[in-house]
Amino acid sequence: MKCRHNSSFFLFSLLSLLGVLFPLGAQTGMIPNPTTIPSFAPNEDYRPVHANELIENATAWDGEKIDFEGEIIGDIMLRGSHVWINVLDGSTAIGIWASKSMLPQISFTGQYFSSGDHLKIRGTMHRACAEHGGDLDIHADLVKVLSQGKAVTHPVGKNRLWICFVSIILAGLSIGFWRHREKKLTNNPMGN
Amino acid sequence: MKSSKKIDDLKIIFYYSGKIIIGEALLYIIPLATALIQKEYASAVDFLISFGVAMSTGAFLCGICATKKKPGWMHGMVTTGIVWILSMPIFALPYWLSGHYVSYIDCMFDIMSGLTTTGITLIQDLDHVSDSLNMWRLLLTFVGGQGIVVLALAIFSESSGGGYSFYVGEGKDERLFPSVVHTAKAIWQISLLYLAVGTAALWISSIIEGLQPGRAFLHALWIYMGAWSTGGFAPMSQNVLYYHSTLIEAVSFIFFIIGSLNFALHDAVLKGDRKELGKNIETISFSITLSLLTFVMSWGLQKLNVYPNLLALARKGFYQLASAHTTTGFMTVYPRQLANEWGSVALLAMIMAMLIGGSACSTAGGFKGLRIGILFKAIIQDTRRLLHPNSAVVTQKYKYHGTKTLSEQQVHSAALVVLMYVAIFAVATVAGCVAGFPLIQSAFEAASVTGNVGLSIGVSSAGMPLYLKLIYIFNMWAGRLEFMAILASIGFFASLVKKKPRRSHYEMQA
């Protein structure tokens, strides 16, 4: 009896702890306070880097000012005065936290029907961002579009249409064969 | 006479395999409809081709092996074992036609990963795949969580002759109703009820977090499917990290915890027996192991100063650990961060969590909380026996949908399954080391595939050696079906090729 109460209490405590921790971990939407006036003029403080290098050597890059480039993918997620975007460099995407006013006009984001605009981001890399619940992210000082994305078409090839036709006919024939065999078995109760 | 019996057995096995494949092929209707709604006509054609191929295969098997004989225990076990293997090449076709995979074996790897609710993926450029392909990926995970045979049982209710053996073969043994077909239907009803609630909750959360309502709905549905089935697939390459959202993480957390609980427990709670939740051996076992491992992992991460504050520790450390323990595989960190930053202590806690897994008769994988609970109770019983006189009868009881007395048979089967899990985990770990990965990383990935988890430390990729892919496929399959159906399949096919014993000279003369 006591054991049961203990375990219930334990479970309850754990869930309560989670209930407290998760809301507290919500993003506060604080506006970063850049100390320098950002521009895309050549600046030795900002070092160009790729996504894989950022993740592989995250500790070394933590807090560093960087120039990062890639394709904007998916959604532009508005959070108060800021936005979250995800930028794909090679095969790795990284989250960018930018003020809404800083984000240039985006023509396309990368999806099935489009390749996204190619962006350049100048900002600060965080290995485990204290503001965003430990995310590895980049807080942008400046964002610009290097090249616009474009719509992508996916034409249906004639060969595929033929294969499709044949496979559907085959399916019909196979179903017919199955039903015929089942019928034969029903008519012949001695059959197996 | 014997050979005719074998042919009859094969006919029954492949007849029911064909039926299950037809049941799975009907699932293509959903991604096909998605493709048409989203005007993804090239994908729609791919799904039509795949539908035709799957229906042809299933119907051809049913036709060629047509039989009126009812399946027995052995037939159910072997059918379940091989239908998961047959499904791999058949249902990998849309993946291959999409052009997002390097090789067909990668497509098959992802099918096994999806169906077994593992969640490790070898797909390329996931961020640009069609909505219909994402629907197929997540739908397979959702169905795999309930079980493809459970689905077929629910569809073809007449095939209930040896239905219970099909059901048990798929790693489930709880009957919610006396009839296994009713049980299969009840499992689907529970899942669809939560589907509506979960998708609505995640849809609202996604809109709040800045997604457009249309996209938010699809993402909500997919994330729900990945969470409930403890599958871990997500529509974007960054997995759940893509959303940068505490709210979405919290809601997904609730649903993957719920998904990892026993269907019989859901049934009891939905029928008003809430006390079962607090006293059930599995929930107690899960709470204790999760708490202990949270402590170990937090200590390991704190020691290395991996996260700047308690909140980051909860969102990254605890979320990943809960995802591992429920065998979900949702990630909010990059795989290489685990390898480079987390340190051995936290990774060992994760490995333990992945191996233990969730509840029996749920969508989760791993040893299962029930077996851990039983083994723990057995240790207590043996200790008590040592302290009592030889003549004393020492019994151990536990709560699992009523009060049960621990039997030697239960302890034996629990220990055997755990032992087999550990054996295949060890083989996959060694294979990872042979492929050149460090021990801790090999062990992490091996635990992930064996426990059907899906968290990755960066070992799994399209570029990994073929033998490693095959071993991982085997481990996902064996881990999901919990060995019985696999041993039965191996035994059955071995008996087919076994030579007949020669008759002796004296027998010939007689």
mmCIF file of C-alpha atoms in Angstrom, chain A residues 3-4 7-8 10-11 14-15 18 20-27 55-59 71 73-79 84-88 91-96 110-116 127-137 154-156 160-161 163-165 167-168 170-172 174-175 177-178 181-182 185-186 191-192, chain B residues 8 11 15 19 22 38-43 45-46 48-49 51-53 55-56 59-60 62-64 66-69 97 125 127-130 208-212 215 219 236-238 241-246 249-250 253 277-279 284 287-288 290-291 305-312 314-316 318-319 332 334 336-337 340-341 399:
data_model
loop_
_atom_site.group_PDB
_atom_site.id
_atom_site.type_symbol
_atom_site.label_atom_id
_atom_site.label_comp_id
_atom_site.label_asym_id
_atom_site.label_seq_id
_atom_site.Cartn_x
_atom_site.Cartn_y
_atom_site.Cartn_z
ATOM 1 C CA CYS A 3 4.775 1.429 -2.030
ATOM 2 C CA ARG A 4 1.832 2.277 -4.235
ATOM 3 C CA SER A 7 5.208 5.498 -6.632
ATOM 4 C CA SER A 8 2.131 7.640 -7.310
ATOM 5 C CA PHE A 10 6.922 9.975 -7.406
ATOM 6 C CA LEU A 11 5.113 10.043 -10.733
ATOM 7 C CA LEU A 14 7.987 14.157 -11.879
ATOM 8 C CA LEU A 15 5.070 15.377 -13.959
ATOM 9 C CA LEU A 18 7.975 18.949 -16.048
ATOM 10 C CA VAL A 20 6.928 23.840 -14.306
ATOM 11 C CA LEU A 21 10.081 23.430 -16.366
ATOM 12 C CA PHE A 22 8.574 23.452 -19.831
ATOM 13 C CA PRO A 23 6.625 26.726 -19.625
ATOM 14 C CA LEU A 24 9.600 28.377 -17.959
ATOM 15 C CA GLY A 25 11.753 27.289 -20.859
ATOM 16 C CA ALA A 26 9.559 29.148 -23.347
ATOM 17 C CA GLN A 27 11.280 31.683 -25.510
ATOM 18 C CA ILE A 55 28.313 21.667 -35.403
ATOM 19 C CA GLU A 56 31.457 19.553 -35.407
ATOM 20 C CA ASN A 57 33.445 22.220 -33.527
ATOM 21 C CA ALA A 58 30.597 23.964 -31.770
ATOM 22 C CA THR A 59 32.586 24.680 -28.610
ATOM 23 C CA GLU A 71 19.116 28.310 -48.628
ATOM 24 C CA ILE A 73 13.869 26.314 -46.115
ATOM 25 C CA GLY A 74 10.363 25.634 -44.887
ATOM 26 C CA ASP A 75 8.550 28.233 -42.844
ATOM 27 C CA ILE A 76 9.211 31.733 -41.603
ATOM 28 C CA MET A 77 7.977 31.492 -38.028
ATOM 29 C CA LEU A 78 6.949 34.801 -36.525
ATOM 30 C CA ARG A 79 7.569 35.142 -32.777
ATOM 31 C CA TRP A 84 12.834 31.993 -36.675
ATOM 32 C CA ILE A 85 14.060 30.817 -40.053
ATOM 33 C CA ASN A 86 16.070 27.715 -40.917
ATOM 34 C CA VAL A 87 18.925 27.964 -43.379
ATOM 35 C CA LEU A 88 20.271 24.905 -45.165
ATOM 36 C CA SER A 91 22.891 18.849 -45.917
ATOM 37 C CA THR A 92 22.604 20.620 -42.560
ATOM 38 C CA ALA A 93 20.134 23.318 -41.595
ATOM 39 C CA ILE A 94 20.651 25.759 -38.731
ATOM 40 C CA GLY A 95 18.112 27.979 -36.997
ATOM 41 C CA ILE A 96 18.501 31.743 -37.377
ATOM 42 C CA GLY A 110 12.880 25.785 -49.993
ATOM 43 C CA GLN A 111 10.099 23.207 -50.349
ATOM 44 C CA TYR A 112 8.994 20.575 -52.855
ATOM 45 C CA PHE A 113 7.825 23.167 -55.380
ATOM 46 C CA SER A 114 10.573 25.724 -54.853
ATOM 47 C CA SER A 115 14.204 26.206 -54.074
ATOM 48 C CA GLY A 116 14.576 28.878 -51.417
ATOM 49 C CA ARG A 127 26.448 26.389 -29.115
ATOM 50 C CA ALA A 128 23.756 26.147 -26.439
ATOM 51 C CA CYS A 129 21.768 29.358 -26.481
ATOM 52 C CA ALA A 130 20.777 30.415 -22.954
ATOM 53 C CA GLU A 131 17.932 32.490 -24.363
ATOM 54 C CA HIS A 132 16.477 29.659 -26.463
ATOM 55 C CA GLY A 133 16.547 26.637 -24.217
ATOM 56 C CA GLY A 134 19.966 25.376 -25.283
ATOM 57 C CA ASP A 135 19.406 25.450 -29.084
ATOM 58 C CA LEU A 136 22.438 25.589 -31.329
ATOM 59 C CA ASP A 137 21.519 28.733 -33.235
ATOM 60 C CA HIS A 154 8.164 18.086 -61.352
ATOM 61 C CA PRO A 155 6.997 16.938 -64.785
ATOM 62 C CA VAL A 156 5.435 13.504 -65.129
ATOM 63 C CA ARG A 160 6.290 6.577 -65.779
ATOM 64 C CA LEU A 161 2.757 6.987 -67.062
ATOM 65 C CA ILE A 163 4.599 1.922 -66.100
ATOM 66 C CA CYS A 164 1.703 3.209 -64.018
ATOM 67 C CA PHE A 165 -0.797 1.960 -66.598
ATOM 68 C CA SER A 167 1.049 -1.843 -62.965
ATOM 69 C CA ILE A 168 -2.637 -1.010 -62.544
ATOM 70 C CA LEU A 170 -1.385 -6.130 -63.546
ATOM 71 C CA ALA A 171 -3.075 -5.424 -60.234
ATOM 72 C CA GLY A 172 -6.487 -5.894 -61.852
ATOM 73 C CA SER A 174 -3.951 -10.447 -60.156
ATOM 74 C CA ILE A 175 -7.122 -9.596 -58.257
ATOM 75 C CA PHE A 177 -6.848 -14.449 -60.638
ATOM 76 C CA TRP A 178 -7.195 -14.433 -56.833
ATOM 77 C CA ARG A 181 -9.056 -19.262 -57.369
ATOM 78 C CA GLU A 182 -11.118 -18.459 -54.276
ATOM 79 C CA LEU A 185 -12.075 -23.439 -53.885
ATOM 80 C CA THR A 186 -15.549 -22.506 -52.647
ATOM 81 C CA GLY A 191 -9.922 -28.604 -52.406
ATOM 82 C CA ASN A 192 -7.243 -27.062 -50.266
ATOM 83 C CA ASP B 8 0.086 -26.777 -47.238
ATOM 84 C CA LYS B 11 0.317 -22.025 -48.842
ATOM 85 C CA TYR B 15 -1.874 -16.713 -48.481
ATOM 86 C CA LYS B 19 -3.713 -10.611 -47.491
ATOM 87 C CA ILE B 22 -3.138 -6.082 -49.717
ATOM 88 C CA GLN B 38 -1.427 19.257 -53.084
ATOM 89 C CA LYS B 39 -1.183 18.991 -56.906
ATOM 90 C CA GLU B 40 1.939 16.826 -56.656
ATOM 91 C CA TYR B 41 1.074 14.897 -59.800
ATOM 92 C CA ALA B 42 4.503 13.307 -60.293
ATOM 93 C CA SER B 43 4.252 11.884 -56.782
ATOM 94 C CA VAL B 45 1.919 8.706 -60.404
ATOM 95 C CA ASP B 46 4.657 7.203 -58.215
ATOM 96 C CA LEU B 48 -0.193 4.679 -58.311
ATOM 97 C CA ILE B 49 2.718 2.596 -59.648
ATOM 98 C CA PHE B 51 -0.094 0.663 -55.399
ATOM 99 C CA GLY B 52 -0.282 -1.443 -58.554
ATOM 100 C CA VAL B 53 2.883 -3.350 -57.688
ATOM 101 C CA MET B 55 -1.703 -5.076 -55.029
ATOM 102 C CA SER B 56 -0.357 -7.332 -57.790
ATOM 103 C CA ALA B 59 -3.283 -10.666 -54.910
ATOM 104 C CA PHE B 60 -0.902 -12.965 -56.809
ATOM 105 C CA CYS B 62 -3.382 -14.957 -52.420
ATOM 106 C CA GLY B 63 -4.298 -16.483 -55.775
ATOM 107 C CA ILE B 64 -1.402 -18.886 -56.114
ATOM 108 C CA ALA B 66 -5.414 -19.841 -52.125
ATOM 109 C CA THR B 67 -6.527 -22.135 -49.327
ATOM 110 C CA LYS B 68 -9.495 -22.600 -47.054
ATOM 111 C CA LYS B 69 -7.388 -24.055 -44.263
ATOM 112 C CA LEU B 97 10.805 6.645 -57.353
ATOM 113 C CA ASP B 125 17.425 16.326 -48.915
ATOM 114 C CA ASP B 127 13.611 19.430 -46.624
ATOM 115 C CA HIS B 128 12.517 19.321 -50.281
ATOM 116 C CA VAL B 129 10.401 16.162 -50.343
ATOM 117 C CA SER B 130 6.749 16.265 -51.354
ATOM 118 C CA ILE B 208 0.758 29.911 -32.237
ATOM 119 C CA GLU B 209 4.416 29.298 -33.118
ATOM 120 C CA GLY B 210 4.099 30.983 -36.500
ATOM 121 C CA LEU B 211 3.278 28.301 -39.076
ATOM 122 C CA GLN B 212 0.586 29.017 -41.682
ATOM 123 C CA ARG B 215 1.245 23.832 -43.231
ATOM 124 C CA HIS B 219 3.078 19.287 -39.583
ATOM 125 C CA MET B 236 12.166 18.274 -41.719
ATOM 126 C CA SER B 237 15.833 17.306 -41.513
ATOM 127 C CA GLN B 238 16.333 19.065 -38.165
ATOM 128 C CA LEU B 241 14.574 21.271 -33.509
ATOM 129 C CA TYR B 242 13.178 22.787 -36.735
ATOM 130 C CA TYR B 243 10.345 24.457 -34.779
ATOM 131 C CA HIS B 244 12.544 26.070 -32.070
ATOM 132 C CA SER B 245 9.484 25.832 -29.883
ATOM 133 C CA THR B 246 9.048 24.882 -26.243
ATOM 134 C CA GLU B 249 8.246 20.119 -27.681
ATOM 135 C CA ALA B 250 5.973 20.010 -24.612
ATOM 136 C CA PHE B 253 6.419 15.103 -25.153
ATOM 137 C CA LEU B 277 -2.095 4.106 -13.900
ATOM 138 C CA GLY B 278 -0.568 4.592 -10.438
ATOM 139 C CA LYS B 279 -0.139 0.962 -9.403
ATOM 140 C CA ILE B 284 6.164 2.282 -11.697
ATOM 141 C CA SER B 287 8.942 6.266 -13.475
ATOM 142 C CA ILE B 288 11.798 4.786 -11.452
ATOM 143 C CA LEU B 290 13.356 7.511 -15.991
ATOM 144 C CA SER B 291 14.076 9.327 -12.716
ATOM 145 C CA ASN B 305 28.876 22.283 -18.282
ATOM 146 C CA VAL B 306 27.122 21.369 -21.489
ATOM 147 C CA TYR B 307 24.083 23.585 -20.902
ATOM 148 C CA PRO B 308 24.047 27.088 -19.473
ATOM 149 C CA ASN B 309 21.008 26.759 -17.198
ATOM 150 C CA LEU B 310 18.480 24.354 -15.733
ATOM 151 C CA LEU B 311 15.897 25.179 -18.368
ATOM 152 C CA ALA B 312 18.247 24.364 -21.229
ATOM 153 C CA ALA B 314 15.484 20.224 -19.209
ATOM 154 C CA ARG B 315 14.716 21.092 -22.835
ATOM 155 C CA LYS B 316 17.768 19.398 -24.265
ATOM 156 C CA PHE B 318 15.507 15.616 -20.347
ATOM 157 C CA TYR B 319 13.644 15.812 -23.678
ATOM 158 C CA THR B 332 16.247 18.719 -30.541
ATOM 159 C CA TYR B 334 22.236 17.598 -33.735
ATOM 160 C CA ARG B 336 27.148 15.208 -33.741
ATOM 161 C CA GLN B 337 26.480 17.355 -30.676
ATOM 162 C CA ASN B 340 31.124 15.728 -29.303
ATOM 163 C CA GLU B 341 29.581 17.444 -26.297
ATOM 164 C CA LYS B 399 0.068 -5.232 -10.049
#
